Amino acid sequence: MSFKADLHMHTTCSDGIYSPYELVKLCKQSGLTTIAITDHDSMDAFPDAIQYGKEFGVEVIPGVELSAMVEDKDVHILGYFLDYTNQRLQEYLEFFRIERIKRAERIVAKLNTINVPITFDAVMERAGKGSVGRPHIASALVDKGFIRSYHEAFEKFIGNGGPAFEKKFHLSPEEAIKLISSSGGLSFLAHPGRYTPDEAVNRLIKSGMDGIEVIHPSHTPAHTAHYRGIVGEYYLLESGGSDFHGGKKNDDDVLGSYYIEDEKVA
Ligand code: AMP
Ligand code: FE
Ligand code: FE
Ligand code: ZN
């Protein structure tokens, strides 16, 4: 049987629309053999997701996606094979989630001052038990008819630097890498092609990052070749995935389309 690993995806534990059970089932149907569930600031999908993987015959790697910033750019760090029972790690994740709630409140307040009468409750209803993020705010704005599309929310209001943008608490990328390694995990720079300058990539390599997400829907073939080159040059590991959240345009084609074929990570 061929090996097909998608190492980046989200569930209802953060901003994905499928529960861990539904996601594992969909992955099986898409022909994936190995997946990493990488919710933002949450590992609440585990250990259940691993059990679902056993039921469906999919290897499920415990992962997480942490948020860092370099200057004003978001830098996301993926962690794989973490010990999700590590108390210090869980305390950090809980702290990040509480900070996300406070930041959602600040964004709602800003929206209200610019005559967008969305309520905090509507946002939290969208987030459910998952760690709340801007995607929930965007979806709530669409639900309530304040805008026509999810992307419009980012363009008009909540994108970085937008009129209702608020930073959330974030670690430095070095701290994120340290938190992951001290929890027994491997750290990877997520989707660097989106907004990570090469100087920042080099800084992270120096601070002990294990690998780079080379394959990602936002990457052009030139990005993939570029980051694969860096991985080879510095003896790093390569990862790749779909960053599947479900429910977005063309999402049905995404699962099973972005993957790595040999056992570079798993
Ligand atoms: P947060 O972690 O709450 O800051 O939300 C970040 C998430 O919002 C990212 O992981 C993306 O899924 C989404 N996002 C950020 N910027 C945009 C954008 N300009 N358009 C659409 N989605 C975006
Ligand atoms: Fe997300
Ligand atoms: Fe990300
Ligand atoms: Zn992601």
CSV table of C-alpha atoms and ligand atoms in Angstrom, one decimal:
chain,number,residue,atom,x,y,z
A,1,MET,CA,0.0,0.0,0.0
A,2,SER,CA,1.3,3.4,-0.9
A,3,PHE,CA,2.1,5.9,1.8
A,4,LYS,CA,0.3,9.2,1.6
A,5,ALA,CA,0.7,11.7,4.5
A,6,ASP,CA,-1.1,15.0,5.0
A,7,LEU,CA,0.5,16.6,8.0
A,8,HIS,CA,-1.6,19.8,8.4
A,9,MET,CA,-5.3,20.0,9.2
A,10,HIS,CA,-7.8,21.4,11.6
A,11,THR,CA,-10.9,20.2,13.5
A,12,THR,CA,-13.7,21.7,15.6
A,13,CYS,CA,-11.0,21.9,18.4
A,14,SER,CA,-9.9,25.0,16.6
A,15,ASP,CA,-11.3,26.6,13.3
A,16,GLY,CA,-12.0,23.4,11.3
A,17,ILE,CA,-15.7,22.5,10.6
A,18,TYR,CA,-15.4,18.7,11.1
A,19,SER,CA,-15.0,16.9,14.4
A,20,PRO,CA,-11.9,14.8,14.9
A,21,TYR,CA,-14.0,11.7,14.2
A,22,GLU,CA,-15.5,13.1,11.0
A,23,LEU,CA,-12.1,14.3,9.8
A,24,VAL,CA,-10.3,11.0,10.3
A,25,LYS,CA,-13.2,9.3,8.4
A,26,LEU,CA,-12.9,11.8,5.5
A,27,CYS,CA,-9.1,11.3,5.4
A,28,LYS,CA,-9.6,7.6,5.1
A,29,GLN,CA,-12.0,8.2,2.3
A,30,SER,CA,-9.5,10.5,0.6
A,31,GLY,CA,-6.9,7.7,0.5
A,32,LEU,CA,-4.6,9.2,3.1
A,33,THR,CA,-2.6,6.7,5.2
A,34,THR,CA,-1.0,9.1,7.7
A,35,ILE,CA,-2.3,12.4,9.0
A,36,ALA,CA,-1.3,15.0,11.6
A,37,ILE,CA,-4.1,16.9,13.2
A,38,THR,CA,-2.7,20.4,13.9
A,39,ASP,CA,-5.3,22.6,15.6
A,40,HIS,CA,-4.4,26.1,16.6
A,41,ASP,CA,-3.4,26.2,20.3
A,42,SER,CA,-5.2,23.0,21.1
A,43,MET,CA,-4.5,19.3,21.4
A,44,ASP,CA,-8.0,18.5,22.6
A,45,ALA,CA,-8.5,16.1,19.6
A,46,PHE,CA,-6.1,13.7,21.4
A,47,PRO,CA,-6.1,10.9,22.5
A,48,ASP,CA,-9.5,10.2,20.9
A,49,ALA,CA,-8.3,11.0,17.3
A,50,ILE,CA,-5.6,8.4,17.6
A,51,GLN,CA,-8.3,5.8,18.5
A,52,TYR,CA,-10.4,6.9,15.6
A,53,GLY,CA,-7.3,6.4,13.4
A,54,LYS,CA,-7.0,2.9,14.6
A,55,GLU,CA,-10.7,2.2,13.8
A,56,PHE,CA,-10.3,3.6,10.3
A,57,GLY,CA,-6.8,2.4,9.6
A,58,VAL,CA,-5.2,5.8,9.4
A,59,GLU,CA,-2.1,6.7,11.5
A,60,VAL,CA,-2.8,9.9,13.4
A,61,ILE,CA,0.2,12.0,14.6
A,62,PRO,CA,-0.5,14.3,17.5
A,63,GLY,CA,0.2,17.8,16.3
A,64,VAL,CA,-0.5,21.5,17.0
A,65,GLU,CA,-0.1,24.8,15.3
A,66,LEU,CA,1.3,27.6,17.4
A,67,SER,CA,1.3,31.3,16.5
A,68,ALA,CA,4.3,33.5,16.6
A,69,MET,CA,5.2,36.8,15.0
A,70,VAL,CA,8.3,38.3,13.4
A,71,GLU,CA,7.9,42.0,13.1
A,72,ASP,CA,4.3,42.4,12.0
A,73,LYS,CA,4.1,39.1,10.1
A,74,ASP,CA,2.4,35.9,11.4
A,75,VAL,CA,4.7,33.0,11.6
A,76,HIS,CA,3.1,29.7,12.4
A,77,ILE,CA,5.0,26.8,13.9
A,78,LEU,CA,3.8,23.3,13.6
A,79,GLY,CA,4.6,20.7,16.2
A,80,TYR,CA,4.5,16.9,15.6
A,81,PHE,CA,4.7,13.9,17.9
A,82,LEU,CA,4.1,16.0,21.0
A,83,ASP,CA,3.3,14.5,24.4
A,84,TYR,CA,-0.2,16.0,24.7
A,85,THR,CA,-0.2,14.8,28.3
A,86,ASN,CA,2.6,17.1,29.2
A,87,GLN,CA,1.2,19.4,31.9
A,88,ARG,CA,3.3,22.4,31.1
A,89,LEU,CA,2.4,22.2,27.4
A,90,GLN,CA,-1.3,21.9,28.2
A,91,GLU,CA,-1.1,24.9,30.6
A,92,TYR,CA,0.5,27.0,27.8
A,93,LEU,CA,-2.2,25.9,25.3
A,94,GLU,CA,-4.9,26.8,27.7
A,95,PHE,CA,-3.3,30.2,28.3
A,96,PHE,CA,-3.2,30.9,24.6
A,97,ARG,CA,-6.9,29.9,24.2
A,98,ILE,CA,-7.9,32.3,27.0
A,99,GLU,CA,-5.9,35.1,25.4
A,100,ARG,CA,-7.7,34.3,22.1
A,101,ILE,CA,-11.1,34.8,23.8
A,102,LYS,CA,-9.9,38.2,25.2
A,103,ARG,CA,-8.7,39.1,21.7
A,104,ALA,CA,-12.0,38.1,20.1
A,105,GLU,CA,-13.7,40.4,22.6
A,106,ARG,CA,-11.4,43.3,21.6
A,107,ILE,CA,-12.1,42.6,17.9
A,108,VAL,CA,-15.9,42.6,18.5
A,109,ALA,CA,-15.6,45.9,20.4
A,110,LYS,CA,-13.7,47.4,17.5
A,111,LEU,CA,-16.2,46.1,14.9
A,112,ASN,CA,-19.0,47.6,17.0
A,113,THR,CA,-17.3,51.0,17.0
A,114,ILE,CA,-17.2,51.0,13.2
A,115,ASN,CA,-20.9,50.1,13.0
A,116,VAL,CA,-20.8,46.4,12.6
A,117,PRO,CA,-23.1,45.2,15.4
A,118,ILE,CA,-21.8,41.7,15.7
A,119,THR,CA,-22.1,40.2,19.2
A,120,PHE,CA,-19.4,38.4,21.2
A,121,ASP,CA,-21.9,35.6,21.7
A,122,ALA,CA,-22.4,35.1,18.0
A,123,VAL,CA,-18.7,34.6,17.6
A,124,MET,CA,-18.4,32.2,20.6
A,125,GLU,CA,-21.3,30.2,19.3
A,126,ARG,CA,-19.4,29.7,16.0
A,127,ALA,CA,-16.2,28.7,17.9
A,128,GLY,CA,-18.1,26.2,20.2
A,129,LYS,CA,-15.5,24.4,22.4
A,130,GLY,CA,-12.7,25.1,19.9
A,131,SER,CA,-10.0,27.8,20.3
A,132,VAL,CA,-11.5,30.9,18.9
A,133,GLY,CA,-9.9,32.7,16.0
A,134,ARG,CA,-10.6,35.2,13.2
A,135,PRO,CA,-12.1,32.5,11.0
A,136,HIS,CA,-15.0,32.2,13.5
A,137,ILE,CA,-15.4,36.0,13.5
A,138,ALA,CA,-15.5,36.0,9.7
A,139,SER,CA,-18.0,33.2,9.6
A,140,ALA,CA,-20.2,34.9,12.2
A,141,LEU,CA,-20.1,38.1,10.1
A,142,VAL,CA,-21.3,36.1,7.1
A,143,ASP,CA,-24.0,34.3,9.1
A,144,LYS,CA,-25.4,37.6,10.3
A,145,GLY,CA,-25.4,39.1,6.8
A,146,PHE,CA,-22.9,41.9,7.6
A,147,ILE,CA,-20.7,40.8,4.7
A,148,ARG,CA,-21.1,38.6,1.7
A,149,SER,CA,-18.1,36.4,2.0
A,150,TYR,CA,-15.6,35.0,4.4
A,151,HIS,CA,-12.7,36.7,2.6
A,152,GLU,CA,-14.5,40.0,2.6
A,153,ALA,CA,-14.2,39.9,6.4
A,154,PHE,CA,-10.5,39.8,6.2
A,155,GLU,CA,-10.2,42.4,3.4
A,156,LYS,CA,-12.5,44.9,5.0
A,157,PHE,CA,-12.2,44.4,8.7
A,158,ILE,CA,-10.0,41.8,10.4
A,159,GLY,CA,-7.1,41.1,8.2
A,160,ASN,CA,-3.6,42.2,9.6
A,161,GLY,CA,-3.6,46.0,9.8
A,162,GLY,CA,-7.4,46.2,9.1
A,163,PRO,CA,-9.7,48.6,11.0
A,164,ALA,CA,-10.8,45.8,13.5
A,165,PHE,CA,-7.5,43.9,13.7
A,166,GLU,CA,-6.2,43.1,17.1
A,167,LYS,CA,-3.0,41.1,17.8
A,168,LYS,CA,-3.3,38.1,19.9
A,169,PHE,CA,-0.8,37.0,22.5
A,170,HIS,CA,2.0,35.3,20.7
A,171,LEU,CA,5.4,33.7,21.4
A,172,SER,CA,8.5,34.5,19.5
A,173,PRO,CA,9.2,31.7,17.0
A,174,GLU,CA,12.2,30.7,19.1
A,175,GLU,CA,10.0,30.2,22.2
A,176,ALA,CA,7.4,28.2,20.2
A,177,ILE,CA,10.2,25.9,19.0
A,178,LYS,CA,11.5,25.5,22.6
A,179,LEU,CA,8.0,24.7,23.9
A,180,ILE,CA,7.5,22.1,21.2
A,181,SER,CA,10.9,20.4,21.8
A,182,SER,CA,10.5,20.5,25.5
A,183,SER,CA,7.3,18.5,25.0
A,184,GLY,CA,9.1,15.9,23.0
A,185,GLY,CA,7.9,17.2,19.6
A,186,LEU,CA,9.5,18.2,16.3
A,187,SER,CA,9.0,21.8,15.1
A,188,PHE,CA,8.3,22.8,11.6
A,189,LEU,CA,7.8,26.2,10.0
A,190,ALA,CA,4.3,26.3,8.5
A,191,HIS,CA,3.6,27.7,5.0
A,192,PRO,CA,6.7,29.9,4.8
A,193,GLY,CA,5.8,31.0,1.3
A,194,ARG,CA,2.9,33.0,2.7
A,195,TYR,CA,4.8,35.6,4.5
A,196,THR,CA,8.1,34.5,6.1
A,197,PRO,CA,11.2,36.3,4.7
A,198,ASP,CA,14.3,34.1,4.3
A,199,GLU,CA,16.2,36.0,7.0
A,200,ALA,CA,13.5,34.8,9.5
A,201,VAL,CA,13.7,31.2,8.1
A,202,ASN,CA,17.5,31.3,8.7
A,203,ARG,CA,17.0,32.6,12.2
A,204,LEU,CA,14.7,29.7,13.0
A,205,ILE,CA,17.1,27.2,11.6
A,206,LYS,CA,19.7,28.6,13.9
A,207,SER,CA,17.4,28.2,16.9
A,208,GLY,CA,16.9,24.5,16.3
A,209,MET,CA,13.8,24.2,14.2
A,210,ASP,CA,13.6,20.6,12.8
A,211,GLY,CA,12.0,21.2,9.4
A,212,ILE,CA,9.9,23.2,7.0
A,213,GLU,CA,6.5,22.7,5.5
A,214,VAL,CA,7.5,22.5,1.9
A,215,ILE,CA,4.1,21.4,0.4
A,216,HIS,CA,1.2,23.7,1.1
A,217,PRO,CA,-1.7,25.0,-1.0
A,218,SER,CA,-0.4,28.5,-0.8
A,219,HIS,CA,2.9,27.5,-2.3
A,220,THR,CA,3.8,27.9,-5.9
A,221,PRO,CA,6.1,25.3,-7.5
A,222,ALA,CA,8.9,27.9,-7.1
A,223,HIS,CA,8.2,28.1,-3.4
A,224,THR,CA,8.2,24.3,-3.1
A,225,ALA,CA,11.6,24.1,-4.9
A,226,HIS,CA,13.0,27.0,-2.9
A,227,TYR,CA,12.1,25.5,0.5
A,228,ARG,CA,13.1,22.0,-0.6
A,229,GLY,CA,16.5,23.4,-1.4
A,230,ILE,CA,16.8,25.0,2.1
A,231,VAL,CA,15.8,21.7,3.7
A,232,GLY,CA,18.5,19.9,1.7
A,233,GLU,CA,21.1,22.5,2.5
A,234,TYR,CA,20.6,22.5,6.2
A,235,TYR,CA,19.8,18.8,6.7
A,236,LEU,CA,16.3,19.6,7.9
A,237,LEU,CA,13.1,17.5,7.6
A,238,GLU,CA,10.4,18.2,5.0
A,239,SER,CA,6.7,18.2,5.7
A,240,GLY,CA,3.6,19.0,3.8
A,241,GLY,CA,-0.1,19.1,4.0
A,242,SER,CA,-3.4,20.6,3.0
A,243,ASP,CA,-4.2,22.9,5.9
A,244,PHE,CA,-7.7,21.6,5.5
A,245,HIS,CA,-10.4,23.3,7.5
A,246,GLY,CA,-13.4,22.2,5.6
A,247,GLY,CA,-16.2,24.4,4.3
A,248,LYS,CA,-14.1,26.8,2.3
A,249,LYS,CA,-14.2,27.2,-1.5
A,250,ASN,CA,-12.7,24.1,-3.3
A,251,ASP,CA,-12.1,22.4,0.0
A,252,ASP,CA,-13.7,19.2,-1.2
A,253,ASP,CA,-10.7,18.7,-3.5
A,254,VAL,CA,-8.1,19.6,-0.9
A,255,LEU,CA,-8.0,16.5,1.2
A,256,GLY,CA,-5.8,13.9,-0.5
A,257,SER,CA,-4.2,16.4,-2.8
A,258,TYR,CA,-1.4,17.8,-0.7
A,259,TYR,CA,0.8,15.2,0.8
A,260,ILE,CA,4.2,13.7,1.1
A,261,GLU,CA,4.8,10.2,-0.3
A,262,ASP,CA,7.7,8.8,1.5
A,263,GLU,CA,8.4,8.5,5.2
A,264,LYS,CA,10.3,11.8,5.6
A,265,VAL,CA,8.5,12.6,8.8
A,266,ALA,CA,6.4,9.7,10.0
B,1,AMP,P1,-6.0,33.9,14.0
B,1,AMP,O1,-5.2,32.7,14.5
B,1,AMP,O2,-7.2,34.1,14.9
B,1,AMP,O3,-5.2,35.1,13.9
B,1,AMP,O4,-6.6,33.5,12.6
B,1,AMP,C1,-5.7,33.2,11.6
B,1,AMP,C2,-6.3,32.4,10.5
B,1,AMP,O5,-7.2,33.2,9.8
B,1,AMP,C3,-5.3,31.8,9.6
B,1,AMP,O6,-4.9,30.6,10.0
B,1,AMP,C4,-6.1,31.7,8.3
B,1,AMP,O7,-6.9,30.5,8.3
B,1,AMP,C5,-7.1,32.9,8.4
B,1,AMP,N1,-6.7,34.1,7.7
B,1,AMP,C6,-5.8,35.0,8.0
B,1,AMP,N2,-5.7,36.0,7.1
B,1,AMP,C7,-6.6,35.7,6.2
B,1,AMP,C8,-7.0,36.3,4.9
B,1,AMP,N3,-6.4,37.5,4.5
B,1,AMP,N4,-8.0,35.7,4.2
B,1,AMP,C9,-8.5,34.6,4.6
B,1,AMP,N5,-8.2,33.9,5.8
B,1,AMP,C10,-7.2,34.5,6.5
B,2,FE,FE,-6.8,27.9,10.8
B,3,FE,FE,-1.3,28.5,9.6
B,4,ZN,ZN,-3.2,25.6,9.7
